[in-house]
Tab-separated table of C-alpha atoms in Angstrom:
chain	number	residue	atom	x	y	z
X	1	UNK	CA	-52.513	51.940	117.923
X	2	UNK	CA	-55.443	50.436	120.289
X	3	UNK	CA	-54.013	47.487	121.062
X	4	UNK	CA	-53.294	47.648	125.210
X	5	UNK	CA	-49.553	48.216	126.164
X	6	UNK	CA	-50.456	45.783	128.475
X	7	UNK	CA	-52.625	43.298	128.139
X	8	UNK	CA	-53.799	41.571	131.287
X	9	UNK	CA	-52.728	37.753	131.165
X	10	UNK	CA	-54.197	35.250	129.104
X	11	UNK	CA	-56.093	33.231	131.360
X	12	UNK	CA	-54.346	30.111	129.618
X	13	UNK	CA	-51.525	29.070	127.270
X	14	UNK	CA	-52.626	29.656	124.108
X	15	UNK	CA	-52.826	26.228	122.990
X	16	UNK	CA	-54.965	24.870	126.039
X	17	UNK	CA	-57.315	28.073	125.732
X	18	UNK	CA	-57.777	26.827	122.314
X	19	UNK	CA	-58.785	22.939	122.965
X	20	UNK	CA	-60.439	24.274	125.690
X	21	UNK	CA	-62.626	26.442	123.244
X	22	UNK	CA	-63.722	23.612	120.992
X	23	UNK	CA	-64.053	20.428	124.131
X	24	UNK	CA	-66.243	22.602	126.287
X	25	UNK	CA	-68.564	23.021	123.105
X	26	UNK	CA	-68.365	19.481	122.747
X	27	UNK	CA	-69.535	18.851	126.470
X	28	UNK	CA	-72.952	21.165	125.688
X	29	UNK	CA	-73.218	19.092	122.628
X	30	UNK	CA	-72.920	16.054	124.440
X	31	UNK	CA	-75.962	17.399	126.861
X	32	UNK	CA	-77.825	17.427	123.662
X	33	UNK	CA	-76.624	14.366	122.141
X	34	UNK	CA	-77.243	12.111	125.440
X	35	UNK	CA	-80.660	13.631	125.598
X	36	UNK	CA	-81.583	13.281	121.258
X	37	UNK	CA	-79.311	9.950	121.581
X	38	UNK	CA	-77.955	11.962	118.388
X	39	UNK	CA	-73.800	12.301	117.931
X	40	UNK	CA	-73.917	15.022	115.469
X	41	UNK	CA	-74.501	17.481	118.143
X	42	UNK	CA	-70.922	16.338	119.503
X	43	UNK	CA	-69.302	17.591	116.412
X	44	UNK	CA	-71.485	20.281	115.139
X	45	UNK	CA	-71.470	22.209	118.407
X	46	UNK	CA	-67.567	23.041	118.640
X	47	UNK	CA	-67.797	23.253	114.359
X	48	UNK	CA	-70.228	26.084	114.749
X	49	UNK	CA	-68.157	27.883	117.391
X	50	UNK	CA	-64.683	27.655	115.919
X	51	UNK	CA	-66.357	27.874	112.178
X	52	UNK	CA	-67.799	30.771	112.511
X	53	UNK	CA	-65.025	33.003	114.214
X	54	UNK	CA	-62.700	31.407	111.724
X	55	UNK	CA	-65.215	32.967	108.719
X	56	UNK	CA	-65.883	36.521	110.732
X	57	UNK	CA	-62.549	37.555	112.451
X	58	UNK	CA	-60.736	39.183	109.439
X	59	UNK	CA	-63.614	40.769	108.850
X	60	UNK	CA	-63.435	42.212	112.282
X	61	UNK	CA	-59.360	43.241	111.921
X	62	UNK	CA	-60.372	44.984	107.888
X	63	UNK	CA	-63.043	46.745	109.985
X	64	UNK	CA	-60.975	48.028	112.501
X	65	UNK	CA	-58.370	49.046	110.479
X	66	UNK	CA	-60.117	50.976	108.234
X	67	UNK	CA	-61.567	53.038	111.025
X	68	UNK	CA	-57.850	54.227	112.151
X	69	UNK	CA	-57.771	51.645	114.742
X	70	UNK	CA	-55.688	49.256	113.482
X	71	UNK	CA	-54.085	47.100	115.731
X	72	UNK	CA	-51.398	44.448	114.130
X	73	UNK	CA	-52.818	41.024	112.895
X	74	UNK	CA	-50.392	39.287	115.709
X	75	UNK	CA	-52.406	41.702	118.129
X	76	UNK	CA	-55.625	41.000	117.033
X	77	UNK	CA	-54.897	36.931	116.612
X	78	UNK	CA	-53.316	36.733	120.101
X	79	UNK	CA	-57.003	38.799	121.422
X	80	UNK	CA	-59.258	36.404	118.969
X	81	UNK	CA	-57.010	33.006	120.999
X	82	UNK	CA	-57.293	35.480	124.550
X	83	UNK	CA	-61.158	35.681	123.858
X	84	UNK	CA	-61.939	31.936	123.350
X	85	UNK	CA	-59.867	30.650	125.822
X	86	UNK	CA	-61.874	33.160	127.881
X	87	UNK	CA	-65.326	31.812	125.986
X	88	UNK	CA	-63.718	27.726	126.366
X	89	UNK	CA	-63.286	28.848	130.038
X	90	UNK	CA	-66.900	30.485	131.153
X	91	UNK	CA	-68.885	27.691	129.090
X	92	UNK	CA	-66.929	24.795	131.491
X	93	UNK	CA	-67.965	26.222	134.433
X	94	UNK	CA	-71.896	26.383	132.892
X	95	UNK	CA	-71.261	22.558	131.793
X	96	UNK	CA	-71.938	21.097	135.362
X	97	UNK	CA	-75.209	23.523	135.937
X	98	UNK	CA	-76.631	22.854	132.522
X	99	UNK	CA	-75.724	19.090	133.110
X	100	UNK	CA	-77.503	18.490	135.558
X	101	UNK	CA	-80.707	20.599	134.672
X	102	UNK	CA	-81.132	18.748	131.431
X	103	UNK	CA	-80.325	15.296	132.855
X	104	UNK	CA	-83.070	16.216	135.706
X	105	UNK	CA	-85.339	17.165	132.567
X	106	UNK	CA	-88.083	15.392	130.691
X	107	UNK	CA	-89.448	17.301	127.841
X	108	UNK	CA	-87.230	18.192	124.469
X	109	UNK	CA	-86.838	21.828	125.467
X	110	UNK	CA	-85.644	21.990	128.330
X	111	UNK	CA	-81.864	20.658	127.432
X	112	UNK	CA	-82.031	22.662	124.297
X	113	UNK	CA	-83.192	25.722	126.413
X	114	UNK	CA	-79.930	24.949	128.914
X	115	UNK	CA	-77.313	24.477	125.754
X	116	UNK	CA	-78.641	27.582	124.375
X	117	UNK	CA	-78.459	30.043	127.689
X	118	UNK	CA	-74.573	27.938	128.820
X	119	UNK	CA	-73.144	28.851	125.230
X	120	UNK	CA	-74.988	32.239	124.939
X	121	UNK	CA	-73.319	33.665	128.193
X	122	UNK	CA	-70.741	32.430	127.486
X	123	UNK	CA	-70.192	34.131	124.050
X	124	UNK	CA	-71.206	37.061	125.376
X	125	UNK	CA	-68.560	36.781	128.269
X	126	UNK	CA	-65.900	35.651	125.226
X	127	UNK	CA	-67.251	39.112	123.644
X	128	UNK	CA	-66.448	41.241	126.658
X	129	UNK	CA	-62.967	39.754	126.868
X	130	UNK	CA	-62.043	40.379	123.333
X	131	UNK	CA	-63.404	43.799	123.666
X	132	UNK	CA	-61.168	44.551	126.559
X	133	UNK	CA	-58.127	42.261	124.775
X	134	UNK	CA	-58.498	44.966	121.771
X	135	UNK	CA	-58.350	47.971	124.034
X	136	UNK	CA	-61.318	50.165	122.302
X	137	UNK	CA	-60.803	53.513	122.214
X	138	UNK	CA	-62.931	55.451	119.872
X	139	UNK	CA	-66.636	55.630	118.975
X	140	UNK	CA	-66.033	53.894	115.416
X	141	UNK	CA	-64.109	51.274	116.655
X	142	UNK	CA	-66.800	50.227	119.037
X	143	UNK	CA	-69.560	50.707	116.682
X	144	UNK	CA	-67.534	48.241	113.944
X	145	UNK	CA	-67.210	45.653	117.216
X	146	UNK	CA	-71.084	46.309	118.175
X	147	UNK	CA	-71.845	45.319	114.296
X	148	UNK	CA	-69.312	42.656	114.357
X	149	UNK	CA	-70.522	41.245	117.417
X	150	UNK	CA	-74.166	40.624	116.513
X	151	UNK	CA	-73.028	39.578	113.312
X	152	UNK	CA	-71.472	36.648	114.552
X	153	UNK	CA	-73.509	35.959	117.009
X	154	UNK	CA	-76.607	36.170	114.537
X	155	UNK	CA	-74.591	33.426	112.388
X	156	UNK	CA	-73.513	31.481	115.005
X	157	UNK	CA	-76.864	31.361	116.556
X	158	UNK	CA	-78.920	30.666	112.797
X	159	UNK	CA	-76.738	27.350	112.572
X	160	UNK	CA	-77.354	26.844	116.238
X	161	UNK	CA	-81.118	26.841	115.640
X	162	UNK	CA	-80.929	24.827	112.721
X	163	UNK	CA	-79.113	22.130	114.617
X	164	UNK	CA	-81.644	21.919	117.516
X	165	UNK	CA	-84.763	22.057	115.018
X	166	UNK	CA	-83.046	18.942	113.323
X	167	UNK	CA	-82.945	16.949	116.455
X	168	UNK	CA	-86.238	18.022	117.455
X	169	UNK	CA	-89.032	15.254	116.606
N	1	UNK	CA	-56.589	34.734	160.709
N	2	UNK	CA	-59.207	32.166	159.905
N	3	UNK	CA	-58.612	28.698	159.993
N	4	UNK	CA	-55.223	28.741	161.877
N	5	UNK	CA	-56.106	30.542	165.599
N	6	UNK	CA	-59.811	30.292	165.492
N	7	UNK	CA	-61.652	27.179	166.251
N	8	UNK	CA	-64.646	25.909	164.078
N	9	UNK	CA	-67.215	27.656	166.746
N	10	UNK	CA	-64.975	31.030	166.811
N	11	UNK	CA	-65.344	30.653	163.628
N	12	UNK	CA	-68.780	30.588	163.058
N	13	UNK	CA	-69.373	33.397	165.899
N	14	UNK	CA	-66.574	35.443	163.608
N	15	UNK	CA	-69.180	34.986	160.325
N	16	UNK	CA	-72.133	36.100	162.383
N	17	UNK	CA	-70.807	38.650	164.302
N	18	UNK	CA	-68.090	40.468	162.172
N	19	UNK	CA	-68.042	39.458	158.632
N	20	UNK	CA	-65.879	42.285	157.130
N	21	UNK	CA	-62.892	40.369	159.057
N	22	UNK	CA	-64.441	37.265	158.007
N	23	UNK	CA	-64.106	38.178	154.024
N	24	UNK	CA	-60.966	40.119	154.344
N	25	UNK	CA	-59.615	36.693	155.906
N	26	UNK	CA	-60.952	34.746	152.927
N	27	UNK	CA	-59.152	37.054	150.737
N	28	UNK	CA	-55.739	36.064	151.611
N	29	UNK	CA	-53.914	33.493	150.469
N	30	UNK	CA	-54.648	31.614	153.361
N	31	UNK	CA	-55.106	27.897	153.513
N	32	UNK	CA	-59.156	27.669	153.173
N	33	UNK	CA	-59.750	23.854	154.141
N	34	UNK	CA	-60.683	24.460	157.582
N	35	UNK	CA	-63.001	26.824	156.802
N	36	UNK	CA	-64.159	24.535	154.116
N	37	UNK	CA	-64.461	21.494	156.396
N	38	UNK	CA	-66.458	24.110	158.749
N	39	UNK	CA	-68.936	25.571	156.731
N	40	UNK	CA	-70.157	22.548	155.276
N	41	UNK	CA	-70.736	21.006	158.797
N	42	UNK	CA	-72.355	24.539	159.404
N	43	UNK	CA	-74.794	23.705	156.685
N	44	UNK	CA	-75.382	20.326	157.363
N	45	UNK	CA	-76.379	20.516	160.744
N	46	UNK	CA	-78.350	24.278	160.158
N	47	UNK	CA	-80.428	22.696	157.330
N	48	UNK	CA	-80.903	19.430	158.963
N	49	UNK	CA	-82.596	21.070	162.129
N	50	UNK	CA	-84.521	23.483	159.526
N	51	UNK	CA	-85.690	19.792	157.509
N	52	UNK	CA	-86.460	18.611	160.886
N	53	UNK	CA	-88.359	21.509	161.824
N	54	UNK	CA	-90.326	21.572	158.689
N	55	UNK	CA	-90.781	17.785	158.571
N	56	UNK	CA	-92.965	18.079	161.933
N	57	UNK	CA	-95.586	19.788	160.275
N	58	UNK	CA	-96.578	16.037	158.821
N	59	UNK	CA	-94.565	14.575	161.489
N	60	UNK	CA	-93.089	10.887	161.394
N	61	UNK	CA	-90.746	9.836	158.580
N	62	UNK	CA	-90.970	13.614	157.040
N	63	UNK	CA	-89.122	14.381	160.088
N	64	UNK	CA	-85.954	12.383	158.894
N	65	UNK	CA	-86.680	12.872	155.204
N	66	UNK	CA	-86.441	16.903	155.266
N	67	UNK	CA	-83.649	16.640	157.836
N	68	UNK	CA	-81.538	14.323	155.063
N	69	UNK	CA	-82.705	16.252	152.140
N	70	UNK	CA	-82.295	19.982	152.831
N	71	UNK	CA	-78.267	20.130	153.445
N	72	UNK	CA	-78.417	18.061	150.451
N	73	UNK	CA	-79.864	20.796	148.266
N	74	UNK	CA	-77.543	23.610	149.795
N	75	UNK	CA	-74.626	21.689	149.598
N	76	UNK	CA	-75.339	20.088	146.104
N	77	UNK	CA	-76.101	23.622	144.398
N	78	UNK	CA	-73.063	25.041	146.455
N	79	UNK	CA	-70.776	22.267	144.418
N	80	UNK	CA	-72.902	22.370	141.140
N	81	UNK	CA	-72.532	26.615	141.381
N	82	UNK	CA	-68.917	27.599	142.522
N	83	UNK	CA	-66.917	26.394	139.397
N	84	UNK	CA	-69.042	29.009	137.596
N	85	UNK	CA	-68.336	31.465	139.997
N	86	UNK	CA	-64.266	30.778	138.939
N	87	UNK	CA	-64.721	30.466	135.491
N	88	UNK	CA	-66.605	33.774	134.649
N	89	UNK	CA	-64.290	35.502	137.005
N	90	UNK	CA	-61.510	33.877	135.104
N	91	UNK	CA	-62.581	34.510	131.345
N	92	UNK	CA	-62.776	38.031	132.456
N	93	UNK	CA	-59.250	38.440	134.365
N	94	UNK	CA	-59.915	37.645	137.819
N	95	UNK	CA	-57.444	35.179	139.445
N	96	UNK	CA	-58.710	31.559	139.561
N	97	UNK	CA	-58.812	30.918	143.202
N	98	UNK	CA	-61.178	27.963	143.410
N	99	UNK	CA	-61.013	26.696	146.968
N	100	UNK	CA	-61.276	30.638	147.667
N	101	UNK	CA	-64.442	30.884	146.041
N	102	UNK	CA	-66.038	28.163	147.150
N	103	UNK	CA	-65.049	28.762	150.537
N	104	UNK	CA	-67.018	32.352	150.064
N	105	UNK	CA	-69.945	30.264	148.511
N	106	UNK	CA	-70.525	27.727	151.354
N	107	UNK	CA	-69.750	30.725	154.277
N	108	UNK	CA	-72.420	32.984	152.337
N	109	UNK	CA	-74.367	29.640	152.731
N	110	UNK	CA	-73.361	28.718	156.482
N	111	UNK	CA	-74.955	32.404	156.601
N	112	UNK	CA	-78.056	32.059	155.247
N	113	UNK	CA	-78.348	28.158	156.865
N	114	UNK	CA	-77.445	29.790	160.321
N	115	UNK	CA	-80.205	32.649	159.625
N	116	UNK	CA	-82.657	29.882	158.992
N	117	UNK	CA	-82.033	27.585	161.808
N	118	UNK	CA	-82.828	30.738	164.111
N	119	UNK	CA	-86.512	30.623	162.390
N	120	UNK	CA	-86.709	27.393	163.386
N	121	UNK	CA	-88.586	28.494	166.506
N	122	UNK	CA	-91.307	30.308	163.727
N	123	UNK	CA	-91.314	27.144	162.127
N	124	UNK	CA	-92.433	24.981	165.031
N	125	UNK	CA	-94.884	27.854	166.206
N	126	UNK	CA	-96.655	27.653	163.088
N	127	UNK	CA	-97.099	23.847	163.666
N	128	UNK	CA	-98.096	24.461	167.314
N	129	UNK	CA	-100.927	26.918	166.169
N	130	UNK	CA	-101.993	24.483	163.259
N	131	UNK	CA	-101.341	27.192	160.760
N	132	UNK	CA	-102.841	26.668	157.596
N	133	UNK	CA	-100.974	24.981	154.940
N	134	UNK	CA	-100.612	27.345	152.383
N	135	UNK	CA	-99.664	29.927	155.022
N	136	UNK	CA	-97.064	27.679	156.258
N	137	UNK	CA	-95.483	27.266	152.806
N	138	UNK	CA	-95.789	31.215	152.161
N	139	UNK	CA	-93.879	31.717	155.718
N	140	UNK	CA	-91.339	28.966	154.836
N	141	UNK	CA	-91.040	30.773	150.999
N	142	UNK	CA	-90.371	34.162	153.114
N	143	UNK	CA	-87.632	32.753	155.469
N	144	UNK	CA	-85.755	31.108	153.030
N	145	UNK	CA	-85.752	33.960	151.206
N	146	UNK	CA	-84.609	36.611	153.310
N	147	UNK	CA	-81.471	33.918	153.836
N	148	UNK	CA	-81.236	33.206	150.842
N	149	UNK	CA	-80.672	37.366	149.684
N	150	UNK	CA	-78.676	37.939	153.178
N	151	UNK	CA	-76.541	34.936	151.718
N	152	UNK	CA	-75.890	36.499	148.540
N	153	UNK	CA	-75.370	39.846	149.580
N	154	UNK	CA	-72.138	38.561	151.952
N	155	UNK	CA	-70.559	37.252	147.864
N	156	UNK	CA	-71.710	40.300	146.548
N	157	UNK	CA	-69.778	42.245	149.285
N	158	UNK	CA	-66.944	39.805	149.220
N	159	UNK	CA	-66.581	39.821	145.390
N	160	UNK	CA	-66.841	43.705	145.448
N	161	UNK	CA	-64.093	44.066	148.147
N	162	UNK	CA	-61.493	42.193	145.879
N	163	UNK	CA	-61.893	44.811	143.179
N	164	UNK	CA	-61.283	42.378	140.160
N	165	UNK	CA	-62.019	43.271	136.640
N	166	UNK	CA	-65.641	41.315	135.993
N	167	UNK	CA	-66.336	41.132	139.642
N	168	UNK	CA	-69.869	42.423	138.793
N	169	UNK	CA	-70.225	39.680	135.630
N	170	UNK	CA	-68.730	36.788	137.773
N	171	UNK	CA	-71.837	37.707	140.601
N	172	UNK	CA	-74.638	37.998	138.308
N	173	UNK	CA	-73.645	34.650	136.852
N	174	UNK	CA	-73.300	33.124	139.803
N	175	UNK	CA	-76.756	34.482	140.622
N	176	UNK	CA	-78.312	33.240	137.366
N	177	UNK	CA	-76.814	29.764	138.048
N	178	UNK	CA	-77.295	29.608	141.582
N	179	UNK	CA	-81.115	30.464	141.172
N	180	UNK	CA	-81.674	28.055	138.600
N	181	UNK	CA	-79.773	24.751	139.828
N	182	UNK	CA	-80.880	25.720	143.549
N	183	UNK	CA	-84.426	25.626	142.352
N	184	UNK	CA	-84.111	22.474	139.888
N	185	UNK	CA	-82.374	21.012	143.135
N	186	UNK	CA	-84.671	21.583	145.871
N	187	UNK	CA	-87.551	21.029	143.283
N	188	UNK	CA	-86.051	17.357	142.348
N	189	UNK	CA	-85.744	16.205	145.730
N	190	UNK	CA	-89.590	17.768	147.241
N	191	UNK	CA	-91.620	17.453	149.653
N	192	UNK	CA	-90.205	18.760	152.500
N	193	UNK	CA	-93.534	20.291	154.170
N	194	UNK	CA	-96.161	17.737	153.793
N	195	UNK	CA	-99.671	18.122	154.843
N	196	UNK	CA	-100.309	16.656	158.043
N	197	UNK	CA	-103.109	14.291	156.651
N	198	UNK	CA	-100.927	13.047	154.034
N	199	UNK	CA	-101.098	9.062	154.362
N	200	UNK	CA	-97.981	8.338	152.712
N	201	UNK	CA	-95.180	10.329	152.163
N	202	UNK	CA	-92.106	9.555	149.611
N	203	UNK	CA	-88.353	10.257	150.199
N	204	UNK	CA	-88.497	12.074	146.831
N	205	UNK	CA	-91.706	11.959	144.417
N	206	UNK	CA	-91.549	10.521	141.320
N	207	UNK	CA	-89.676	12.193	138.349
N	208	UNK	CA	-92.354	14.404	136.933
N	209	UNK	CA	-90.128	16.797	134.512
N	210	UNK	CA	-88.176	20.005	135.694
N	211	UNK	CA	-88.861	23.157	137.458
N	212	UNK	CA	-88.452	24.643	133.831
N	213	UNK	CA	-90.848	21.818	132.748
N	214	UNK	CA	-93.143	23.024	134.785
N	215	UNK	CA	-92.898	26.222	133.937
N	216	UNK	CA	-93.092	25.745	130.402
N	217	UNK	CA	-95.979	23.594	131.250
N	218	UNK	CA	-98.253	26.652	132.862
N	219	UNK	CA	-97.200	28.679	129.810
N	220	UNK	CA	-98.422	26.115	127.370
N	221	UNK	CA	-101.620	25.580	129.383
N	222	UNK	CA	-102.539	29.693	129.485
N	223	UNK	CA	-102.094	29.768	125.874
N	224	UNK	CA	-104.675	26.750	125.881
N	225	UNK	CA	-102.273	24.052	125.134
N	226	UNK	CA	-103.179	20.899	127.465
N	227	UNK	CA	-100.706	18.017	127.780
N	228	UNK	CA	-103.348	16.201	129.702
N	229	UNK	CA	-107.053	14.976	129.277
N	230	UNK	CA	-107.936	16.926	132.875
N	231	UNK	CA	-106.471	18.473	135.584
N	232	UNK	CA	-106.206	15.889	138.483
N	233	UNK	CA	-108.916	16.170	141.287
N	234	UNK	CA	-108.767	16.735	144.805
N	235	UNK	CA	-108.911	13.244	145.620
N	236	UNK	CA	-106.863	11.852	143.362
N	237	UNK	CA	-103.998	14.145	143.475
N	238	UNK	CA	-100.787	13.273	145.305
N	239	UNK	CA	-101.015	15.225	148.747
């Protein structure tokens, strides 16, 4: 079992962790949208996020489990919700900072540039958390989350890339 | 402890003189508003004398322009910076203790203003000997940065000394945010050291892009890509 005994609180209820994960997405896609006048951004941004750990987390759990460390699909939902909460959390506190650069901003890349480093760190922060919510232990099991990882963040940031090249003239 | 037997002065003599007691009071659980309400009057008066100092290299309305603007960059990336400072800390574990952290932020930032207004003298000897303008801005660069890593230093030690999980995370964030809004900042609302010939001199110049526009703009031009027919000359370039 890998799963902590005791897992350090969530840093919200589940539920606001969770609408917290797909507004504060929103709000960098509004940065892009209010620069593009575009809405799709709006939409796609939090669709992209959510979408793709939706499509890549049970791969994540199969992996695990068929290295030995299998923690219980309760476990491992309840450190997916603990990890974007932690990822909805981190990219509201880059909204203001990436705000105001973009707004202060007069070419195209600039915004894009700011979107792209406020929901990078913060994935990578929502990474950490989930690889501290699943309590690692062996080399296998951190090798599957090191493959997982880029995995989804080499999805998530292909559909990312395809969305800014769209709104770019 | 802070904020309940110390005045706003003691205060201030307590951050420059013994800031171990100074964090460890910040740590508690304390009410933070007075130290709040006095590190932002800190900074405003600190940086105002600093603008005022710089502004005399041009002299006249620069005076009152650099004096206005200055607390208005340290204050605005103090507000635009601490909710990140909460949030990473928060994602990873650490408590959320907003008016804590920001109450670290602006000290750090009473610290660095307070390390600066004591180069104000260095300031106003470089206008006295006429130093040359490009020296002057190198000296200015060096001050502020020396407060500006003595500033961040006093969150790095605070952050360290509450021994949270991300503690190390939370900082270089804040770094990486504080860096990049504090430069967009002060870079939006230039001049503050004008050239003493200078004719006229705006509040804030015109919007001409971003630091990072800028920046992207240098690239572009050393790989041979020009935005522009020519480079402006001399004489026709804002002073």
């Amino acid at each position: 079992m890998s799963v902590a005994i005791e897992p350090e609180p969530a840093p919200l209820p589940r539920a606001a962790g969770l609408a917290l994960a797909a507004l504060a997405p929103a709000a960098i896609g509004g940065i892009l949208a209010s620069h593009f006048e575009a809405i799709p951004p709006v939409a796609v941004t939090p669709a992209i996020v959510l979408g793709v750990i939706a499509a890549t987390s049970p791969a994540l759990y199969i992996a695990l489990a068929a290295t030995g460390e299998a923690p219980r699909v309760p476990a491992v939902a309840r450190a997916i919700a603990v990890a974007l909460a932690a990822f909805g959390i981190a990219l509201c506190g880059f909204v203001l900072p990436a705000t105001f650069l973009a707004l202060t901003s007069i070419t195209d890349a600039t915004p894009i540039a700011m979107a792209t480093i406020a929901l990078g760190g913060a994935a990578l922060l929502g990474m950490r958390r989930l690889a501290r919510e699943l309590a690692l232990s062996s080399l296998s099991a951190w090798l599957v989350f090191a493959v997982w990882s880029i995995a989804t963040l080499g999805i998530a940031g292909r559909l990312w890339w395809d969305l800014t090249r769209e709104l770019l003239p | 402890m802070i904020g309940e037997e110390h005045t706003a002065l003691e205060t201030i003599d307590l951050l420059l003189r013994d800031r171990t007691r100074m964090l460890l009071a910040l740590r508690g659980d304390r009410d933070v508003m007075p130290v709040l309400r006095t590190m932002v009057a800190t900074i405003a008066i600190c940086m105002a004398i600093v603008g005022a100092a710089l502004g005399t290299y041009r002299g006249g309305a620069q005076i009152g322009y650099a004096a206005i603007k200055l607390p208005l960059v340290l204050l605005g990336t103090a507000a635009l910076s601490a909710p990140a400072l909460t949030a990473i800390g928060l994602a990873l574990g650490r408590r959320a203790r907003f008016a804590h952290d920001l109450a670290l932020v602006l000290s750090a930032l009473a610290f660095g203003a307070l390390l600066l207004a004591a180069c104000t003298p260095l300031i106003l000897l470089g206008r006295s000997i006429d130093l040359d303008y490009h020296r002057m801005i190198l000296a200015t660069v060096g001050m502020f940065a020396i407060a500006g890593i003595a500033a961040l230093r006093m969150i790095a030690v605070g952050l360290a000394g509450e021994h949270a999980v991300g503690w190390r995370a939370a900082f270089t964030g804040l770094c990486i945010v504080f860096v990049v809004v504090g430069g967009q900042l002060s870079w939006a609302l230039r001049p503050y050291l004008a050239r003493p010939r200078a004719q006229d001199v705006p509040f804030v110049r015109e919007v001409e892009g971003s630091l990072f526009d800028s920046v992207t703009q240098a690239f572009d031009s050393a790989r041979g890509i020009y935005t522009r027919g020519e480079a402006p000359l001399p004489s026709r370039s804002a002073p």
